[in-house]
Tab-separated table of C-alpha atoms and ligand atoms in Angstrom:
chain	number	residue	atom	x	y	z
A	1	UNK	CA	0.000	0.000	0.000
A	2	UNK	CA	0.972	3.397	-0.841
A	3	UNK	CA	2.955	5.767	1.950
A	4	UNK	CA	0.407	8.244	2.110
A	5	UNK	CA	-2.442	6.283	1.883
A	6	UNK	CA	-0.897	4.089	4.787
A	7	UNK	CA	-0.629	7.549	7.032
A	8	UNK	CA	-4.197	7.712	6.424
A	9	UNK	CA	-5.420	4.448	7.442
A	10	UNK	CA	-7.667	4.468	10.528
A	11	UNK	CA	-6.330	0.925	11.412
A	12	UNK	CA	-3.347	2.140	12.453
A	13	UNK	CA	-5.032	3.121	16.118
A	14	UNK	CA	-4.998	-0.471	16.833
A	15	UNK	CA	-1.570	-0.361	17.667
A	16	UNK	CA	-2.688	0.831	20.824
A	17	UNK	CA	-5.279	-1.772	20.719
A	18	UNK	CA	-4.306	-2.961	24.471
A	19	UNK	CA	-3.774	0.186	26.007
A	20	UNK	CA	-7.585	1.513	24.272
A	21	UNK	CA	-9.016	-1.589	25.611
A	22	UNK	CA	-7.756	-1.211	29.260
A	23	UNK	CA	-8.464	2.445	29.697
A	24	UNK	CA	-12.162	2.100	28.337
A	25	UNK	CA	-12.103	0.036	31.043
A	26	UNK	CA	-10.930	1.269	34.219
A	27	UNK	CA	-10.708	5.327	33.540
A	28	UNK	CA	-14.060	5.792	34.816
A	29	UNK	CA	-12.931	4.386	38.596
A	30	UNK	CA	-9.095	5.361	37.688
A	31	UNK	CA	-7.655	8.783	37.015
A	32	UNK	CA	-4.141	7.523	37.052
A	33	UNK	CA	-4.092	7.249	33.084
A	34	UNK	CA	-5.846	10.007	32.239
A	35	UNK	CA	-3.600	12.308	31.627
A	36	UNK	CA	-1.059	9.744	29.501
A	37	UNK	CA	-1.597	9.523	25.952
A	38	UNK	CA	0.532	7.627	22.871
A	39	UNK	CA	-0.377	10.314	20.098
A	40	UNK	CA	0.573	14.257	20.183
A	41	UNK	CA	0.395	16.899	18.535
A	42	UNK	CA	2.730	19.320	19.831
A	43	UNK	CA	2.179	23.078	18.606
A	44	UNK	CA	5.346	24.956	19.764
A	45	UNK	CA	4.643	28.363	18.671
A	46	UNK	CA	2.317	30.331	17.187
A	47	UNK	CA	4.810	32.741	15.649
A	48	UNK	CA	5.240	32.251	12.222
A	49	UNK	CA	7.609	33.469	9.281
A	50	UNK	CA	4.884	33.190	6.799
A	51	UNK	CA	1.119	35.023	6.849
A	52	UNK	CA	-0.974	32.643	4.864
A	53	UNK	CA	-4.334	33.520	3.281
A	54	UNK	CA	-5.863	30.455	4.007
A	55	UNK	CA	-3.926	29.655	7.917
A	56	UNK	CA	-6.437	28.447	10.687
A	57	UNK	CA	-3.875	30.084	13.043
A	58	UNK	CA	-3.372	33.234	11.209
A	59	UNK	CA	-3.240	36.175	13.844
A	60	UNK	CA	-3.028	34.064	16.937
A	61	UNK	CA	-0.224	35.898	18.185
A	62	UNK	CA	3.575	34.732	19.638
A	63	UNK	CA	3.243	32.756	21.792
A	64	UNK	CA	5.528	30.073	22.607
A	65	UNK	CA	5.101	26.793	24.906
A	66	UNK	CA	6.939	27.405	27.658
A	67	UNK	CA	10.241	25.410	27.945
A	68	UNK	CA	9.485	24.221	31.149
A	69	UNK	CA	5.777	22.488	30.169
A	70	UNK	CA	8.379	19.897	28.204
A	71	UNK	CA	9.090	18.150	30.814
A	72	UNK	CA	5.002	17.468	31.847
A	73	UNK	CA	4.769	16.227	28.329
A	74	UNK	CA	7.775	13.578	28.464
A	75	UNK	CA	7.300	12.937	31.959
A	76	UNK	CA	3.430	12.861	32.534
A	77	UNK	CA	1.829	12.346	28.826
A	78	UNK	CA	4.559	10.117	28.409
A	79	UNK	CA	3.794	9.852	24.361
A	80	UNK	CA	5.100	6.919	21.943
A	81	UNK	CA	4.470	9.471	19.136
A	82	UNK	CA	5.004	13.278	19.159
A	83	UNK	CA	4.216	15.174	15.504
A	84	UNK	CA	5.963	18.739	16.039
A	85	UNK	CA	3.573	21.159	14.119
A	86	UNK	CA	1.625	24.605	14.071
A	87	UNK	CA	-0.318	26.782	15.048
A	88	UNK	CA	2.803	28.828	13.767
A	89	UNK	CA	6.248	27.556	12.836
A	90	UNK	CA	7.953	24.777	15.298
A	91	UNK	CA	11.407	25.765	13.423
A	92	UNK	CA	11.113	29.001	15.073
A	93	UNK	CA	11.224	27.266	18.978
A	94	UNK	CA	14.329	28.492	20.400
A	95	UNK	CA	16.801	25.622	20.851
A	96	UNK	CA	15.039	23.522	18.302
A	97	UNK	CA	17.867	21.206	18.345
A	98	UNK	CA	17.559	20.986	22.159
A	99	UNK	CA	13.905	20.593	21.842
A	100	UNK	CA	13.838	17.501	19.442
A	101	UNK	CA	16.399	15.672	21.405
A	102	UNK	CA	14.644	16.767	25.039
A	103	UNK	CA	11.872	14.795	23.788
A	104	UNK	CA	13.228	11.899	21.863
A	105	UNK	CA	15.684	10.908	25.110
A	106	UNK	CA	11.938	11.521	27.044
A	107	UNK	CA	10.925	8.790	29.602
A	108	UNK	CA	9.029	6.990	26.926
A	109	UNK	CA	11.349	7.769	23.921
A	110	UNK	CA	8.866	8.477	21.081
A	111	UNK	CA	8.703	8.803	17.709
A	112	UNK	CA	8.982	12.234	16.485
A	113	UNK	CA	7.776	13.427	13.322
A	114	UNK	CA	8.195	17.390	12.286
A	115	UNK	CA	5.678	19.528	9.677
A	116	UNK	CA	7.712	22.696	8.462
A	117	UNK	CA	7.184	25.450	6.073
A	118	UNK	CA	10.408	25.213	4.671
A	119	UNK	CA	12.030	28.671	5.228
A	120	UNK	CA	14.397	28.229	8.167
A	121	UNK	CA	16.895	24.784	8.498
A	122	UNK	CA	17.843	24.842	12.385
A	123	UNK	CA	21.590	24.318	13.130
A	124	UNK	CA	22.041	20.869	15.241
A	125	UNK	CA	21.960	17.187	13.668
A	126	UNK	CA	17.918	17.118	14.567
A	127	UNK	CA	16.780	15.372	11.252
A	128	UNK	CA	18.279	12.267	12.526
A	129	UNK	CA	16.207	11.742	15.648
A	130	UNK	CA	12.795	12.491	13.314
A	131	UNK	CA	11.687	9.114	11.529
A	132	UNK	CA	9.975	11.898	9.063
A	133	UNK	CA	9.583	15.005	8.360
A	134	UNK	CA	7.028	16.912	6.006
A	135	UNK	CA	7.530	20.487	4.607
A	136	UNK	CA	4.114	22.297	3.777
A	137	UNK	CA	5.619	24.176	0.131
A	138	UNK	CA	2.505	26.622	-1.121
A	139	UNK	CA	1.469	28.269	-4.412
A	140	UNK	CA	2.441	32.331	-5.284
A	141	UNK	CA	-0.847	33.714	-5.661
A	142	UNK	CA	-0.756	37.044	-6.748
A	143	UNK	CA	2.704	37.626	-6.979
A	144	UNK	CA	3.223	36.729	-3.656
A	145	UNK	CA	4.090	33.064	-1.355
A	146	UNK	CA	2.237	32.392	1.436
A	147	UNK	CA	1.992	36.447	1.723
A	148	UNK	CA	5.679	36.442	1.328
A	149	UNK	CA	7.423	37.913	-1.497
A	150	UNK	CA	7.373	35.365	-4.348
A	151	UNK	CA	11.282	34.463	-4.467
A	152	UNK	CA	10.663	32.944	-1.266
A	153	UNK	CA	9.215	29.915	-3.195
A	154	UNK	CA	12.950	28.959	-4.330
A	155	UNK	CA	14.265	29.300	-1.236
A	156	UNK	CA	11.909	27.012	0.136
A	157	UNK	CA	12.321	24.531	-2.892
A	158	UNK	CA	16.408	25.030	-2.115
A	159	UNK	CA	15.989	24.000	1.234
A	160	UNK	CA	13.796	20.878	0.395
A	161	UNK	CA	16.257	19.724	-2.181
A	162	UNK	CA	18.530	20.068	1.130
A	163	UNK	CA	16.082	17.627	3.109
A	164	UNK	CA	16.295	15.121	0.292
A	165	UNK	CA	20.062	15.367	0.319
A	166	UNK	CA	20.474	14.411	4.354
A	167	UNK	CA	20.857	10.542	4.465
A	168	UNK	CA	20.228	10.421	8.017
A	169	UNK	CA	16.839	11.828	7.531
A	170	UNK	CA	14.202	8.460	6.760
A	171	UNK	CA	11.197	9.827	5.341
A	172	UNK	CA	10.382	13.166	3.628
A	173	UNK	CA	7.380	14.230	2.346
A	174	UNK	CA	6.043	17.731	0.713
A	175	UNK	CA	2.460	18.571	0.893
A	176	UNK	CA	0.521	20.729	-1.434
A	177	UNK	CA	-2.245	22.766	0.126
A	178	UNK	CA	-4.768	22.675	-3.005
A	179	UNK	CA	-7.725	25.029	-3.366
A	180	UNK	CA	-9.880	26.893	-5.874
A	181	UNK	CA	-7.514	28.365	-8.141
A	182	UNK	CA	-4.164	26.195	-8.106
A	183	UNK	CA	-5.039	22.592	-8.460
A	184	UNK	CA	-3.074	23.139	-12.005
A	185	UNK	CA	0.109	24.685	-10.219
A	186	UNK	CA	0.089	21.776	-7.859
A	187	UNK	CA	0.751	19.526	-10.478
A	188	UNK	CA	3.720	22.142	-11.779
A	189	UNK	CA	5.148	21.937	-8.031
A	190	UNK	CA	4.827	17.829	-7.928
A	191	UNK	CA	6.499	18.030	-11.707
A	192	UNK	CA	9.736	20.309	-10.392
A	193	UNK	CA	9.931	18.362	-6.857
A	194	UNK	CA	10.046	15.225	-9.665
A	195	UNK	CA	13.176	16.971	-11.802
A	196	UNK	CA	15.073	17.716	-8.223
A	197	UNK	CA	15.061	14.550	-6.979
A	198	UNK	CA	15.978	13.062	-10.099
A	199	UNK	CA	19.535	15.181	-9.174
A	200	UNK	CA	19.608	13.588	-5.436
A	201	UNK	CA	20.931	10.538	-3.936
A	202	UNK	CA	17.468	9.962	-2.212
A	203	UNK	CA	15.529	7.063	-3.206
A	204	UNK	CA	12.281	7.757	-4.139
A	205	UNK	CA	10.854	4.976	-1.893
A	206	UNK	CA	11.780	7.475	0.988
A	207	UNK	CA	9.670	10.865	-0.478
A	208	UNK	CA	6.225	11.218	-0.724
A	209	UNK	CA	3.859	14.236	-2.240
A	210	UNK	CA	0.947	14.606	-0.222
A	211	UNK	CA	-1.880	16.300	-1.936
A	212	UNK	CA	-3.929	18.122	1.262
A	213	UNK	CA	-7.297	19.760	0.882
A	214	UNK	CA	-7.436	23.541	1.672
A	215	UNK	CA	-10.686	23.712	4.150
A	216	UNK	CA	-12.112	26.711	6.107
A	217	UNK	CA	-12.729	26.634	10.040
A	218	UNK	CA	-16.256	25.142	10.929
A	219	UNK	CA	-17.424	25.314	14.409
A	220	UNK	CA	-20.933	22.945	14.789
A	221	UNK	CA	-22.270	25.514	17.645
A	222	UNK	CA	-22.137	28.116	15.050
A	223	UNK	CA	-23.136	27.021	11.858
A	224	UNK	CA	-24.065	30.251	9.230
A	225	UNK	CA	-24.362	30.905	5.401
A	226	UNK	CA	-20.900	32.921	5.469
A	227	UNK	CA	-19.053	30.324	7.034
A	228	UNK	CA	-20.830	27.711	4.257
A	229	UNK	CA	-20.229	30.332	1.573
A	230	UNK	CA	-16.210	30.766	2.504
A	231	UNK	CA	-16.425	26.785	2.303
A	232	UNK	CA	-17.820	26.607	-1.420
A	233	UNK	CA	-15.187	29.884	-2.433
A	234	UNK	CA	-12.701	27.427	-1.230
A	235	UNK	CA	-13.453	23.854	-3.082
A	236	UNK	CA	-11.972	23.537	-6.433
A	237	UNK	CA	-14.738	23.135	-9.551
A	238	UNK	CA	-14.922	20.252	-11.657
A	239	UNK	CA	-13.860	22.209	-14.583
A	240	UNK	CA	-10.540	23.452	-12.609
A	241	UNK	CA	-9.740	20.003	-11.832
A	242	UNK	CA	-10.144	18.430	-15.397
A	243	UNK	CA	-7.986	21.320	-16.305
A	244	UNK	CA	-5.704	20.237	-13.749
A	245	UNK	CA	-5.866	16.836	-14.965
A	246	UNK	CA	-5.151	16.874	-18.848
A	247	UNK	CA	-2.241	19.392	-17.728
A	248	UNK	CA	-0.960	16.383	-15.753
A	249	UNK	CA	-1.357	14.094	-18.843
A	250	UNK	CA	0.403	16.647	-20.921
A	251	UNK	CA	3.075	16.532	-18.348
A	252	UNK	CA	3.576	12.614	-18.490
A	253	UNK	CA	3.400	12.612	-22.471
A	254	UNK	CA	6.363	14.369	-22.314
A	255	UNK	CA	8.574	12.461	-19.717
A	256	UNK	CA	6.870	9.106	-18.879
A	257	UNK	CA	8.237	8.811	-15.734
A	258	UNK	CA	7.013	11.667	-14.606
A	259	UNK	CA	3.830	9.092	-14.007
A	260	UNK	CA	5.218	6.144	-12.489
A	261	UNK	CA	6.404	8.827	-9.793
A	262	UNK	CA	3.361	10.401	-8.825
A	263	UNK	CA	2.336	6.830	-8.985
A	264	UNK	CA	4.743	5.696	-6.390
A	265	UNK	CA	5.213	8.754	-4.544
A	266	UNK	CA	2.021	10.792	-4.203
A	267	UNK	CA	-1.377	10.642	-3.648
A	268	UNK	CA	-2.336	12.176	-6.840
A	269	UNK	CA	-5.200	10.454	-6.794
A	270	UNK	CA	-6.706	12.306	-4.305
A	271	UNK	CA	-7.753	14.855	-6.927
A	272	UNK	CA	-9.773	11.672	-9.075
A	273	UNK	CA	-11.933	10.790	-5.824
A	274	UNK	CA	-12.456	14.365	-5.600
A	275	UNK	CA	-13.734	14.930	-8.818
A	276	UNK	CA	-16.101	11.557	-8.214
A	277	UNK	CA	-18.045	12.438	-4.761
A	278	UNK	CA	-15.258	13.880	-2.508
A	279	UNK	CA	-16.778	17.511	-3.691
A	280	UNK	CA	-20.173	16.838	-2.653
A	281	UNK	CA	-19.335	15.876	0.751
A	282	UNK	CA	-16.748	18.809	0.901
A	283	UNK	CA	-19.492	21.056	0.137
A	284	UNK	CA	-22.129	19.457	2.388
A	285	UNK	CA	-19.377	19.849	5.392
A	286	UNK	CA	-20.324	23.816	6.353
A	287	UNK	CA	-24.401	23.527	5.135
A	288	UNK	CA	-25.884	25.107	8.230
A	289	UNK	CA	-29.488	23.786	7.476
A	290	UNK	CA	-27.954	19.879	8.336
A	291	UNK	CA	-28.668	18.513	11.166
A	292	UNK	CA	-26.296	16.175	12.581
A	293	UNK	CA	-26.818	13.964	15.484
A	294	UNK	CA	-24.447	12.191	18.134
A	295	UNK	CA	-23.958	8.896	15.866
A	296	UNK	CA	-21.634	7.024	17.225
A	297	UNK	CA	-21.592	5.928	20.807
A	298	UNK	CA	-17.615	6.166	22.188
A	299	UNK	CA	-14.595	7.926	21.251
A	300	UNK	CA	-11.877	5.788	21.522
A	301	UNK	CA	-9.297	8.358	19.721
A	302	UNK	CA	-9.540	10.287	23.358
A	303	UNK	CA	-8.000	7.876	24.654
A	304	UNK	CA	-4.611	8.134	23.104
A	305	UNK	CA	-4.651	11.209	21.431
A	306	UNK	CA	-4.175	14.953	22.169
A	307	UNK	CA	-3.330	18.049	21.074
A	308	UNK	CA	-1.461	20.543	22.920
A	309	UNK	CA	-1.514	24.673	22.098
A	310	UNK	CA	1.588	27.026	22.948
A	311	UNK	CA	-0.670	28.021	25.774
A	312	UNK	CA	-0.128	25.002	27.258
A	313	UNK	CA	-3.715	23.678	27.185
A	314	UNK	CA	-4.723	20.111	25.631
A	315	UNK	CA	-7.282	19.155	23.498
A	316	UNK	CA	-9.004	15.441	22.869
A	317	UNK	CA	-8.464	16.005	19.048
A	318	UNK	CA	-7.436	18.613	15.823
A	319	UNK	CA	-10.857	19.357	15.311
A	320	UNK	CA	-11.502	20.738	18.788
A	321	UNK	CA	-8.459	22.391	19.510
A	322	UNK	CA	-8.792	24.394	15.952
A	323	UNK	CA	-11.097	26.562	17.943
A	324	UNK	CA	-8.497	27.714	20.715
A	325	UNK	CA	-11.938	27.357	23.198
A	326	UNK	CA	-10.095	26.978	26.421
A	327	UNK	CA	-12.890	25.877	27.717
A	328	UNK	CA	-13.059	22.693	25.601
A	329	UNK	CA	-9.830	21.738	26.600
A	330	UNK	CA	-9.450	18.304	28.452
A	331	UNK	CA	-6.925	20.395	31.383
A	332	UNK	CA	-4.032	22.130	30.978
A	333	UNK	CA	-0.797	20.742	30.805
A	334	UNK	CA	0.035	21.535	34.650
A	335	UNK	CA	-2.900	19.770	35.480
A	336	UNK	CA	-3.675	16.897	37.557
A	337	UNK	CA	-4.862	13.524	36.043
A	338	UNK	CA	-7.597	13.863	37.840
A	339	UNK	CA	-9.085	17.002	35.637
A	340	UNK	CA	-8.347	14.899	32.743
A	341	UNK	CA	-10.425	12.348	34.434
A	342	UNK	CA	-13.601	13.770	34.083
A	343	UNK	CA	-13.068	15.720	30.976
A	344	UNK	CA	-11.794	12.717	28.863
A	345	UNK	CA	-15.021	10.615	29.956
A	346	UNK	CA	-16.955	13.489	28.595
A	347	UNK	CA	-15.292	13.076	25.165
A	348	UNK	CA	-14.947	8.936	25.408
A	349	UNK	CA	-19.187	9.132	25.772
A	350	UNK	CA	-19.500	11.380	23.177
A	351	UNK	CA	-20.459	14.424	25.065
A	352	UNK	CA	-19.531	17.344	22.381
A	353	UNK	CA	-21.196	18.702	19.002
A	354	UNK	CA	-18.065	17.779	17.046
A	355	UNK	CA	-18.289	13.798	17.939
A	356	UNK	CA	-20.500	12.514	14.933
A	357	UNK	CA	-19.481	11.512	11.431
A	358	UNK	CA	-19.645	14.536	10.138
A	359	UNK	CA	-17.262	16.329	12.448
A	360	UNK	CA	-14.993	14.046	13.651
A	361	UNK	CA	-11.585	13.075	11.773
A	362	UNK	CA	-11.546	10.441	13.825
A	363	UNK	CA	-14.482	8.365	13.527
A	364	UNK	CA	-13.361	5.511	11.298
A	365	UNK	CA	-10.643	4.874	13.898
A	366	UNK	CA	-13.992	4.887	16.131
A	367	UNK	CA	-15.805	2.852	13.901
A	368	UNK	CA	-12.984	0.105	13.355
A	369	UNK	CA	-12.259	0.022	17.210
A	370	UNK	CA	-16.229	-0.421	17.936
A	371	UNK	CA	-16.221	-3.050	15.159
A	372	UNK	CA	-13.055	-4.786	17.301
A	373	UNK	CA	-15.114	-4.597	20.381
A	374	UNK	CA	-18.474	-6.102	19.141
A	375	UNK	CA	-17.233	-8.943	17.038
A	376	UNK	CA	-12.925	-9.331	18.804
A	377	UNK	CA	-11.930	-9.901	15.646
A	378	UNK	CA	-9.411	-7.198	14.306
A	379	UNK	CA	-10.692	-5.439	11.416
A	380	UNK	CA	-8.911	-4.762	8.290
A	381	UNK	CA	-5.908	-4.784	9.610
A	382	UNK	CA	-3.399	-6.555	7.554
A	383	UNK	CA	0.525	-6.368	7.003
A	384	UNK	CA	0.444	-3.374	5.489
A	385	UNK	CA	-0.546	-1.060	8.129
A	386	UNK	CA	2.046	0.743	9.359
A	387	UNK	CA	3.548	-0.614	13.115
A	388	UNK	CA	4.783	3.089	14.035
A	389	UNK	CA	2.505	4.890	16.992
A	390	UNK	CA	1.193	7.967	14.664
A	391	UNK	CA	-2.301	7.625	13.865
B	401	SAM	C1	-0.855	25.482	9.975
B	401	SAM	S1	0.549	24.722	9.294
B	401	SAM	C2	1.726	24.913	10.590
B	401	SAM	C3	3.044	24.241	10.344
B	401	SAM	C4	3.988	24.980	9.417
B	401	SAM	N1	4.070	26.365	9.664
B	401	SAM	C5	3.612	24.710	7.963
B	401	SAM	O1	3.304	25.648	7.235
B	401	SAM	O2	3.688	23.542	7.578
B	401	SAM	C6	0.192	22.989	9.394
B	401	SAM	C7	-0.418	22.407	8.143
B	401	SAM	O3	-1.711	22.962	7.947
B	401	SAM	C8	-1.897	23.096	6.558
B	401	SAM	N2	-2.947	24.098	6.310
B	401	SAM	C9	-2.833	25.433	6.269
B	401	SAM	N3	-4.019	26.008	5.989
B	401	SAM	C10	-4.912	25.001	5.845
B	401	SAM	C11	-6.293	24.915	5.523
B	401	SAM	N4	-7.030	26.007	5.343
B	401	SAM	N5	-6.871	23.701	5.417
B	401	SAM	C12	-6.143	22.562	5.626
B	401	SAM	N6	-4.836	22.568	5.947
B	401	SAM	C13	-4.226	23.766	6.043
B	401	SAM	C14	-0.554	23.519	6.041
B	401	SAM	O4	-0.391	23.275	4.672
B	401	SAM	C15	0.372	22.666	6.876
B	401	SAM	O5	0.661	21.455	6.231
């Protein structure tokens, strides 16, 4: 199976099968867990070098997580996996190098993976304690990258043709942010990331293209026409796409194996699904008039993941913590286990607007772990999902 399409796969939260199944088990009369999770997301800062049109975190200010809170996460979350991304830029921590190796040597030594715009390359040998790292490289619109002056764009290129030079380094990917408007100069950026790696040592069997949805910020307590109307502004026509498409075609006419590497490398085909039902539902996602019910009975995802702001407070999932509502926060990261307690309960029965199909990112892990429960056989998960603890 594909990288990418491996990273996506729900089944993977069934490596933490045992740990799921004895929490959903004793939290209720237990705190002592509640606080410990395998899967975080850890925002370091909401600074940022670049000032993105289309940024959930846009404007959130500077703040930083403060060096000291590292210690609660290695020590009391105790995570397997740690992904290192926004709000703002995590290149821009001070002591990156520090950072990275703080939490790899952690109590529970996890995996660390790192999402980057690209800009800035820390000084230290960091890449080596990642297992991957992703740069985020964005279209000039206007004249202009990522609200940036356009040259920028090079630089950023430069520096990922300096990621697919380090050996130590095991898996790199790029992702492509696509929206109304440059589906087409996607394809350009996969065709140049294809000529610069032909110039590499890298094997292509360690880079990966990930094609990523642009969506806007929907909050289910406040559904409203604007918010729907931003959505559709966003989403990519069919005609844009099939334009986007031949121009790809065009592209592999010319150098053949420009084909066979989206083919191995990307998840071009992303776009296809798109084009055949993806934009309905993308569309559907913001409608205020729908109304969707609680409709599915536990989140098990709570139970081993969280996400945790440069203010220090941790969320049950990226859809919740997108909001920055304090208040919907499981604790804060100086709390006890026993806040988490009660708060994580809340989320495991279901207890918020965002924990229903339509809202959740999560609920095909929820589904599949449900489906594990009811019939103890393991669902669909073969040899090729992925033994590492993201999910
Ligand atoms: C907010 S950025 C922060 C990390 C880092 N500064 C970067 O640019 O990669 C994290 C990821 O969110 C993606 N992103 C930005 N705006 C988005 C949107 N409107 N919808 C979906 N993803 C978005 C970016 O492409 C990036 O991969």
């Amino acid at each position: 199976m594909h990288y990418i399409r491996q990273c996506l796969e729900p089944g993977r939260i069934l490596n933490y099968r045992d740990s799921i199944l004895e929490k959903s088990v004793t939290l209720a009369g237990n705190a002592d867990m509640a606080k410990q999770a395998g899967m975080v997301e850890l925002q370091l800062t909401d600074q940022c070098n670049l000032n993105c049109f289309h940024c959930h975190f846009r404007n959130q200010g500077d703040v930083f997580f403060r060096r000291e809170w590292l210690d609660l996460v290695t020590d009391e979350i105790l995570p397997q996996a740690v992904s290192l991304a926004g709000g703002g830029e995590p290149t821009l921590y001070p002591d990156f190098d520090g950072t990275v190796r703080k939490l790899k040597n952690g109590k529970s030594a996890p995996q660390i993976g790192l999402i980057t715009n690209g800009v800035f390359i820390p000084p230290g040998s960091w890449p080596s304690q990642l297992s991957w790292l992703r740069v985020s490289l964005y279209s000039v619109v206007g004249g202009r990258y990522a609200g940036m002056p356009f040259l920028m764009q090079e630089k950023v290129m430069d520096n990922i043709v300096r990621y697919m030079d380090m050996d130590e380094l095991p898996m790199l990917g790029v992702s492509l942010l696509y929206y109304k408007g440059n589906v087409a100069d996607c394809v350009k950026l996969s065709y140049e990331l294809y000529k610069r790696i032909k110039g590499v040592k890298r094997e292509i069997g360690r880079f990966n293209i990930q094609y990523k949805r642009a969506f806007v910020l929907c909050d289910p307590r406040r559904m409203n026409e604007k918010n729907h109307q931003e959505n559709l502004q966003l989403l990519p026509d069919r005609a844009e796409l099939a334009a986007a498409a031949s121009y790809k075609e065009e592209l592999c006419m010319a150098d053949a194996g420009f084909q066979e590497f989206l083919d191995i490398c990307s998840n071009y085909s992303q776009i296809e699904d798109f084009i055949h039902g993806g934009m309905e539902e993308a569309a559907a996602q913001t409608e205020p008039s729908r109304i969707t019910p609680q409709n599915f009975p536990h989140c098990y995802a709570v139970l081993e993941s969280r996400l945790i702001t440069p203010d220090g407070y941790v969320y049950p999932c990226p859809s919740i913590a997108e909001n920055r509502d304090t208040g919907l926060a499981l604790g804060h990261i100086t709390d006890k286990n026993e806040v988490f307690q009660k708060r994580v309960l809340h989320y495991y029965s279901c207890g918020s607007k965002w924990c229903n199909r339509r809202f959740c990112r999560h609920f095909r892990h929820n589904e599949l772990f449900q489906s594990l429960l009811d019939t103890g056989e393991m669902p669909e998960y073969g040899s090729s999902i992925r033994k590492d603890k993201f999910f």
